[in-house]
mmCIF file with all atom_site columns, C-alpha atoms in Angstrom:
data_model
loop_
_atom_site.group_PDB
_atom_site.id
_atom_site.type_symbol
_atom_site.label_atom_id
_atom_site.label_alt_id
_atom_site.label_comp_id
_atom_site.label_asym_id
_atom_site.label_entity_id
_atom_site.label_seq_id
_atom_site.pdbx_PDB_ins_code
_atom_site.Cartn_x
_atom_site.Cartn_y
_atom_site.Cartn_z
_atom_site.occupancy
_atom_site.B_iso_or_equiv
_atom_site.pdbx_formal_charge
_atom_site.auth_seq_id
_atom_site.auth_comp_id
_atom_site.auth_asym_id
_atom_site.auth_atom_id
_atom_site.pdbx_PDB_model_num
ATOM 1   C CA . LEU A 1 1   ? 39.718 -40.705 18.211 1.00 0.00 ? 18  LEU A CA 1
ATOM 2   C CA . ALA A 1 2   ? 38.605 -42.832 21.194 1.00 0.00 ? 19  ALA A CA 1
ATOM 3   C CA . LEU A 1 3   ? 36.079 -40.171 22.181 1.00 0.00 ? 20  LEU A CA 1
ATOM 4   C CA . GLY A 1 4   ? 34.489 -40.254 18.713 1.00 0.00 ? 21  GLY A CA 1
ATOM 5   C CA . THR A 1 5   ? 33.606 -43.960 18.811 1.00 0.00 ? 22  THR A CA 1
ATOM 6   C CA . PRO A 1 6   ? 30.750 -43.747 21.357 1.00 0.00 ? 23  PRO A CA 1
ATOM 7   C CA . LEU A 1 7   ? 29.285 -40.805 19.478 1.00 0.00 ? 24  LEU A CA 1
ATOM 8   C CA . MET A 1 8   ? 29.351 -42.732 16.214 1.00 0.00 ? 25  MET A CA 1
ATOM 9   C CA . ALA A 1 9   ? 27.411 -45.582 17.849 1.00 0.00 ? 26  ALA A CA 1
ATOM 10  C CA . GLN A 1 10  ? 24.472 -43.255 18.453 1.00 0.00 ? 27  GLN A CA 1
ATOM 11  C CA . ASN A 1 11  ? 22.227 -42.531 15.517 1.00 0.00 ? 28  ASN A CA 1
ATOM 12  C CA . PRO A 1 12  ? 19.570 -39.815 15.379 1.00 0.00 ? 29  PRO A CA 1
ATOM 13  C CA . HIS A 1 13  ? 17.274 -42.065 13.317 1.00 0.00 ? 30  HIS A CA 1
ATOM 14  C CA . TYR A 1 14  ? 17.218 -45.345 15.241 1.00 0.00 ? 31  TYR A CA 1
ATOM 15  C CA . ASN A 1 15  ? 17.923 -47.103 18.532 1.00 0.00 ? 32  ASN A CA 1
ATOM 16  C CA . ASN A 1 16  ? 20.216 -50.121 18.666 1.00 0.00 ? 33  ASN A CA 1
ATOM 17  C CA . GLY A 1 17  ? 18.648 -53.448 19.484 1.00 0.00 ? 34  GLY A CA 1
ATOM 18  C CA . PRO A 1 18  ? 19.866 -57.030 19.698 1.00 0.00 ? 35  PRO A CA 1
ATOM 19  C CA . VAL A 1 19  ? 22.384 -58.653 17.371 1.00 0.00 ? 36  VAL A CA 1
ATOM 20  C CA . TRP A 1 20  ? 21.328 -61.461 15.037 1.00 0.00 ? 37  TRP A CA 1
ATOM 21  C CA . ARG A 1 21  ? 23.500 -64.126 13.441 1.00 0.00 ? 38  ARG A CA 1
ATOM 22  C CA . VAL A 1 22  ? 21.793 -65.652 10.420 1.00 0.00 ? 39  VAL A CA 1
ATOM 23  C CA . ILE A 1 23  ? 23.163 -68.875 8.978  1.00 0.00 ? 40  ILE A CA 1
ATOM 24  C CA . TYR A 1 24  ? 21.866 -69.779 5.517  1.00 0.00 ? 41  TYR A CA 1
ATOM 25  C CA . VAL A 1 25  ? 22.050 -73.506 4.748  1.00 0.00 ? 42  VAL A CA 1
ATOM 26  C CA . ASN A 1 26  ? 21.606 -75.536 1.581  1.00 0.00 ? 43  ASN A CA 1
ATOM 27  C CA . VAL A 1 27  ? 20.211 -78.978 2.396  1.00 0.00 ? 44  VAL A CA 1
ATOM 28  C CA . LYS A 1 28  ? 21.294 -81.506 -0.195 1.00 0.00 ? 45  LYS A CA 1
ATOM 29  C CA . PRO A 1 29  ? 18.510 -83.234 -2.167 1.00 0.00 ? 46  PRO A CA 1
ATOM 30  C CA . GLY A 1 30  ? 16.910 -86.123 -0.285 1.00 0.00 ? 47  GLY A CA 1
ATOM 31  C CA . MET A 1 31  ? 18.693 -85.207 2.964  1.00 0.00 ? 48  MET A CA 1
ATOM 32  C CA . GLY A 1 32  ? 15.963 -83.138 4.634  1.00 0.00 ? 49  GLY A CA 1
ATOM 33  C CA . ASP A 1 33  ? 15.072 -85.787 7.237  1.00 0.00 ? 50  ASP A CA 1
ATOM 34  C CA . LYS A 1 34  ? 18.715 -86.157 8.307  1.00 0.00 ? 51  LYS A CA 1
ATOM 35  C CA . TYR A 1 35  ? 19.157 -82.382 8.460  1.00 0.00 ? 52  TYR A CA 1
ATOM 36  C CA . TRP A 1 36  ? 16.048 -81.689 10.555 1.00 0.00 ? 53  TRP A CA 1
ATOM 37  C CA . SER A 1 37  ? 16.786 -84.671 12.838 1.00 0.00 ? 54  SER A CA 1
ATOM 38  C CA . ASP A 1 38  ? 20.285 -83.313 13.422 1.00 0.00 ? 55  ASP A CA 1
ATOM 39  C CA . LEU A 1 39  ? 18.868 -79.891 14.338 1.00 0.00 ? 56  LEU A CA 1
ATOM 40  C CA . GLY A 1 40  ? 16.495 -81.500 16.828 1.00 0.00 ? 57  GLY A CA 1
ATOM 41  C CA . GLN A 1 41  ? 19.111 -83.792 18.360 1.00 0.00 ? 58  GLN A CA 1
ATOM 42  C CA . ASN A 1 42  ? 22.055 -81.409 18.428 1.00 0.00 ? 59  ASN A CA 1
ATOM 43  C CA . PHE A 1 43  ? 21.321 -77.747 17.680 1.00 0.00 ? 60  PHE A CA 1
ATOM 44  C CA . LYS A 1 44  ? 18.212 -77.470 19.838 1.00 0.00 ? 61  LYS A CA 1
ATOM 45  C CA . PRO A 1 45  ? 19.623 -78.865 23.116 1.00 0.00 ? 62  PRO A CA 1
ATOM 46  C CA . ILE A 1 46  ? 22.857 -76.908 22.740 1.00 0.00 ? 63  ILE A CA 1
ATOM 47  C CA . TYR A 1 47  ? 21.124 -73.607 21.989 1.00 0.00 ? 64  TYR A CA 1
ATOM 48  C CA . ASP A 1 48  ? 18.515 -74.212 24.681 1.00 0.00 ? 65  ASP A CA 1
ATOM 49  C CA . GLU A 1 49  ? 21.459 -74.447 27.101 1.00 0.00 ? 66  GLU A CA 1
ATOM 50  C CA . PHE A 1 50  ? 22.918 -71.245 25.608 1.00 0.00 ? 67  PHE A CA 1
ATOM 51  C CA . LYS A 1 51  ? 19.549 -69.572 26.316 1.00 0.00 ? 68  LYS A CA 1
ATOM 52  C CA . LYS A 1 52  ? 19.601 -70.925 29.873 1.00 0.00 ? 69  LYS A CA 1
ATOM 53  C CA . GLN A 1 53  ? 23.101 -69.451 30.331 1.00 0.00 ? 70  GLN A CA 1
ATOM 54  C CA . GLY A 1 54  ? 21.802 -66.076 29.061 1.00 0.00 ? 71  GLY A CA 1
ATOM 55  C CA . TRP A 1 55  ? 24.097 -66.030 25.999 1.00 0.00 ? 72  TRP A CA 1
ATOM 56  C CA . VAL A 1 56  ? 21.279 -66.403 23.465 1.00 0.00 ? 73  VAL A CA 1
ATOM 57  C CA . VAL A 1 57  ? 17.956 -64.586 23.699 1.00 0.00 ? 74  VAL A CA 1
ATOM 58  C CA . ASP A 1 58  ? 16.152 -66.670 21.090 1.00 0.00 ? 75  ASP A CA 1
ATOM 59  C CA . TYR A 1 59  ? 16.589 -68.623 17.877 1.00 0.00 ? 76  TYR A CA 1
ATOM 60  C CA . LYS A 1 60  ? 14.311 -69.210 14.915 1.00 0.00 ? 77  LYS A CA 1
ATOM 61  C CA . PHE A 1 61  ? 14.249 -71.302 11.757 1.00 0.00 ? 78  PHE A CA 1
ATOM 62  C CA . TYR A 1 62  ? 13.076 -70.171 8.337  1.00 0.00 ? 79  TYR A CA 1
ATOM 63  C CA . THR A 1 63  ? 12.550 -72.106 5.128  1.00 0.00 ? 80  THR A CA 1
ATOM 64  C CA . ASN A 1 64  ? 12.975 -70.700 1.628  1.00 0.00 ? 81  ASN A CA 1
ATOM 65  C CA . PRO A 1 65  ? 10.141 -71.763 -0.701 1.00 0.00 ? 82  PRO A CA 1
ATOM 66  C CA . VAL A 1 66  ? 11.517 -69.826 -3.691 1.00 0.00 ? 83  VAL A CA 1
ATOM 67  C CA . THR A 1 67  ? 15.081 -70.934 -4.320 1.00 0.00 ? 84  THR A CA 1
ATOM 68  C CA . GLU A 1 68  ? 16.645 -69.156 -7.287 1.00 0.00 ? 85  GLU A CA 1
ATOM 69  C CA . HIS A 1 69  ? 19.384 -71.685 -8.091 1.00 0.00 ? 86  HIS A CA 1
ATOM 70  C CA . PRO A 1 70  ? 20.460 -75.172 -6.896 1.00 0.00 ? 87  PRO A CA 1
ATOM 71  C CA . GLU A 1 71  ? 23.012 -73.758 -4.426 1.00 0.00 ? 88  GLU A CA 1
ATOM 72  C CA . ASP A 1 72  ? 20.567 -71.272 -2.876 1.00 0.00 ? 89  ASP A CA 1
ATOM 73  C CA . TRP A 1 73  ? 19.658 -71.590 0.797  1.00 0.00 ? 90  TRP A CA 1
ATOM 74  C CA . ASP A 1 74  ? 16.837 -73.851 1.970  1.00 0.00 ? 91  ASP A CA 1
ATOM 75  C CA . VAL A 1 75  ? 16.953 -73.128 5.692  1.00 0.00 ? 92  VAL A CA 1
ATOM 76  C CA . ALA A 1 76  ? 17.979 -70.028 7.619  1.00 0.00 ? 93  ALA A CA 1
ATOM 77  C CA . ILE A 1 77  ? 18.807 -70.221 11.300 1.00 0.00 ? 94  ILE A CA 1
ATOM 78  C CA . ALA A 1 78  ? 18.514 -66.872 13.101 1.00 0.00 ? 95  ALA A CA 1
ATOM 79  C CA . ILE A 1 79  ? 20.158 -66.593 16.509 1.00 0.00 ? 96  ILE A CA 1
ATOM 80  C CA . GLU A 1 80  ? 19.419 -63.537 18.668 1.00 0.00 ? 97  GLU A CA 1
ATOM 81  C CA . TYR A 1 81  ? 22.073 -62.205 21.062 1.00 0.00 ? 98  TYR A CA 1
ATOM 82  C CA . LYS A 1 82  ? 21.448 -59.379 23.518 1.00 0.00 ? 99  LYS A CA 1
ATOM 83  C CA . ASN A 1 83  ? 24.386 -57.360 22.153 1.00 0.00 ? 100 ASN A CA 1
ATOM 84  C CA . TRP A 1 84  ? 27.838 -57.662 20.544 1.00 0.00 ? 101 TRP A CA 1
ATOM 85  C CA . GLY A 1 85  ? 29.474 -58.253 23.938 1.00 0.00 ? 102 GLY A CA 1
ATOM 86  C CA . THR A 1 86  ? 27.428 -61.400 24.497 1.00 0.00 ? 103 THR A CA 1
ATOM 87  C CA . ILE A 1 87  ? 29.066 -63.013 21.461 1.00 0.00 ? 104 ILE A CA 1
ATOM 88  C CA . ASP A 1 88  ? 32.500 -62.279 22.905 1.00 0.00 ? 105 ASP A CA 1
ATOM 89  C CA . GLU A 1 89  ? 31.451 -63.498 26.361 1.00 0.00 ? 106 GLU A CA 1
ATOM 90  C CA . MET A 1 90  ? 30.181 -66.842 25.135 1.00 0.00 ? 107 MET A CA 1
ATOM 91  C CA . SER A 1 91  ? 32.931 -67.616 22.617 1.00 0.00 ? 108 SER A CA 1
ATOM 92  C CA . GLU A 1 92  ? 35.158 -69.450 25.088 1.00 0.00 ? 109 GLU A CA 1
ATOM 93  C CA . LYS A 1 93  ? 32.430 -70.898 27.300 1.00 0.00 ? 110 LYS A CA 1
ATOM 94  C CA . ALA A 1 94  ? 30.179 -72.198 24.516 1.00 0.00 ? 111 ALA A CA 1
ATOM 95  C CA . ALA A 1 95  ? 32.758 -74.706 23.303 1.00 0.00 ? 112 ALA A CA 1
ATOM 96  C CA . SER A 1 96  ? 32.646 -76.567 26.622 1.00 0.00 ? 113 SER A CA 1
ATOM 97  C CA . VAL A 1 97  ? 28.828 -76.758 26.507 1.00 0.00 ? 114 VAL A CA 1
ATOM 98  C CA . THR A 1 98  ? 28.980 -78.097 22.941 1.00 0.00 ? 115 THR A CA 1
ATOM 99  C CA . GLU A 1 99  ? 31.724 -80.595 23.748 1.00 0.00 ? 116 GLU A CA 1
ATOM 100 C CA . LYS A 1 100 ? 29.761 -81.809 26.779 1.00 0.00 ? 117 LYS A CA 1
ATOM 101 C CA . HIS A 1 101 ? 26.685 -82.381 24.590 1.00 0.00 ? 118 HIS A CA 1
ATOM 102 C CA . TYR A 1 102 ? 28.620 -84.523 22.104 1.00 0.00 ? 119 TYR A CA 1
ATOM 103 C CA . GLY A 1 103 ? 30.650 -86.313 24.777 1.00 0.00 ? 120 GLY A CA 1
ATOM 104 C CA . SER A 1 104 ? 34.077 -85.411 23.413 1.00 0.00 ? 121 SER A CA 1
ATOM 105 C CA . ARG A 1 105 ? 35.843 -82.998 21.124 1.00 0.00 ? 122 ARG A CA 1
ATOM 106 C CA . ASP A 1 106 ? 36.436 -85.787 18.587 1.00 0.00 ? 123 ASP A CA 1
ATOM 107 C CA . ALA A 1 107 ? 32.730 -86.689 18.559 1.00 0.00 ? 124 ALA A CA 1
ATOM 108 C CA . MET A 1 108 ? 31.904 -83.016 18.016 1.00 0.00 ? 125 MET A CA 1
ATOM 109 C CA . PHE A 1 109 ? 34.192 -82.876 14.963 1.00 0.00 ? 126 PHE A CA 1
ATOM 110 C CA . GLU A 1 110 ? 32.825 -86.173 13.623 1.00 0.00 ? 127 GLU A CA 1
ATOM 111 C CA . ALA A 1 111 ? 29.277 -84.802 13.858 1.00 0.00 ? 128 ALA A CA 1
ATOM 112 C CA . ALA A 1 112 ? 30.358 -81.710 11.905 1.00 0.00 ? 129 ALA A CA 1
ATOM 113 C CA . LYS A 1 113 ? 31.911 -83.906 9.189  1.00 0.00 ? 130 LYS A CA 1
ATOM 114 C CA . LYS A 1 114 ? 28.732 -85.967 8.981  1.00 0.00 ? 131 LYS A CA 1
ATOM 115 C CA . ARG A 1 115 ? 26.623 -82.792 8.790  1.00 0.00 ? 132 ARG A CA 1
ATOM 116 C CA . ALA A 1 116 ? 28.657 -81.705 5.747  1.00 0.00 ? 133 ALA A CA 1
ATOM 117 C CA . GLU A 1 117 ? 27.431 -84.841 3.966  1.00 0.00 ? 134 GLU A CA 1
ATOM 118 C CA . TYR A 1 118 ? 23.857 -83.553 3.892  1.00 0.00 ? 135 TYR A CA 1
ATOM 119 C CA . SER A 1 119 ? 24.115 -79.765 4.105  1.00 0.00 ? 136 SER A CA 1
ATOM 120 C CA . THR A 1 120 ? 26.394 -76.851 3.310  1.00 0.00 ? 137 THR A CA 1
ATOM 121 C CA . THR A 1 121 ? 26.511 -73.358 4.737  1.00 0.00 ? 138 THR A CA 1
ATOM 122 C CA . VAL A 1 122 ? 25.757 -70.870 1.983  1.00 0.00 ? 139 VAL A CA 1
ATOM 123 C CA . ARG A 1 123 ? 26.322 -67.718 4.017  1.00 0.00 ? 140 ARG A CA 1
ATOM 124 C CA . ASN A 1 124 ? 26.710 -66.599 7.605  1.00 0.00 ? 141 ASN A CA 1
ATOM 125 C CA . SER A 1 125 ? 25.967 -62.995 8.539  1.00 0.00 ? 142 SER A CA 1
ATOM 126 C CA . LEU A 1 126 ? 25.725 -60.757 11.591 1.00 0.00 ? 143 LEU A CA 1
ATOM 127 C CA . ALA A 1 127 ? 23.319 -57.830 11.788 1.00 0.00 ? 144 ALA A CA 1
ATOM 128 C CA . ARG A 1 128 ? 22.143 -55.471 14.505 1.00 0.00 ? 145 ARG A CA 1
ATOM 129 C CA . GLU A 1 129 ? 18.402 -55.016 14.800 1.00 0.00 ? 146 GLU A CA 1
ATOM 130 C CA . VAL A 1 130 ? 17.387 -51.374 15.016 1.00 0.00 ? 147 VAL A CA 1
ATOM 131 C CA . THR A 1 131 ? 14.113 -49.570 15.718 1.00 0.00 ? 148 THR A CA 1
ATOM 132 C CA . LEU A 1 132 ? 13.268 -46.243 14.202 1.00 0.00 ? 149 LEU A CA 1
ATOM 133 C CA . LYS A 1 133 ? 12.935 -43.290 16.563 1.00 0.00 ? 150 LYS A CA 1
#
């Protein structure tokens, strides 16, 4: 069984690429300025540090101009990791970077509570990018 796993990872049709986490967010009406300010003040410096540490390759933001219902996503945040192992590697270390940015663990949790006042996560997904052979 253990020998079959590496063989299953190979595919005759495509090559494996980086892993993407995509977070879909609904920004509550009238809260766009607070949401985007929070991204600039908190997400950006933290993820820039993650890039500097080599845990994140890149990140991008997308907006959804055609929402289908009031709870649909408004903003998608796509975070590119080199591979699955990078996510495991950074899981323990990233918390200390985040806590350092906010100044304390309590401040970090308070910021998350405040963020919930103006946005909600609709969905969070992981996907591996592939290129056709």
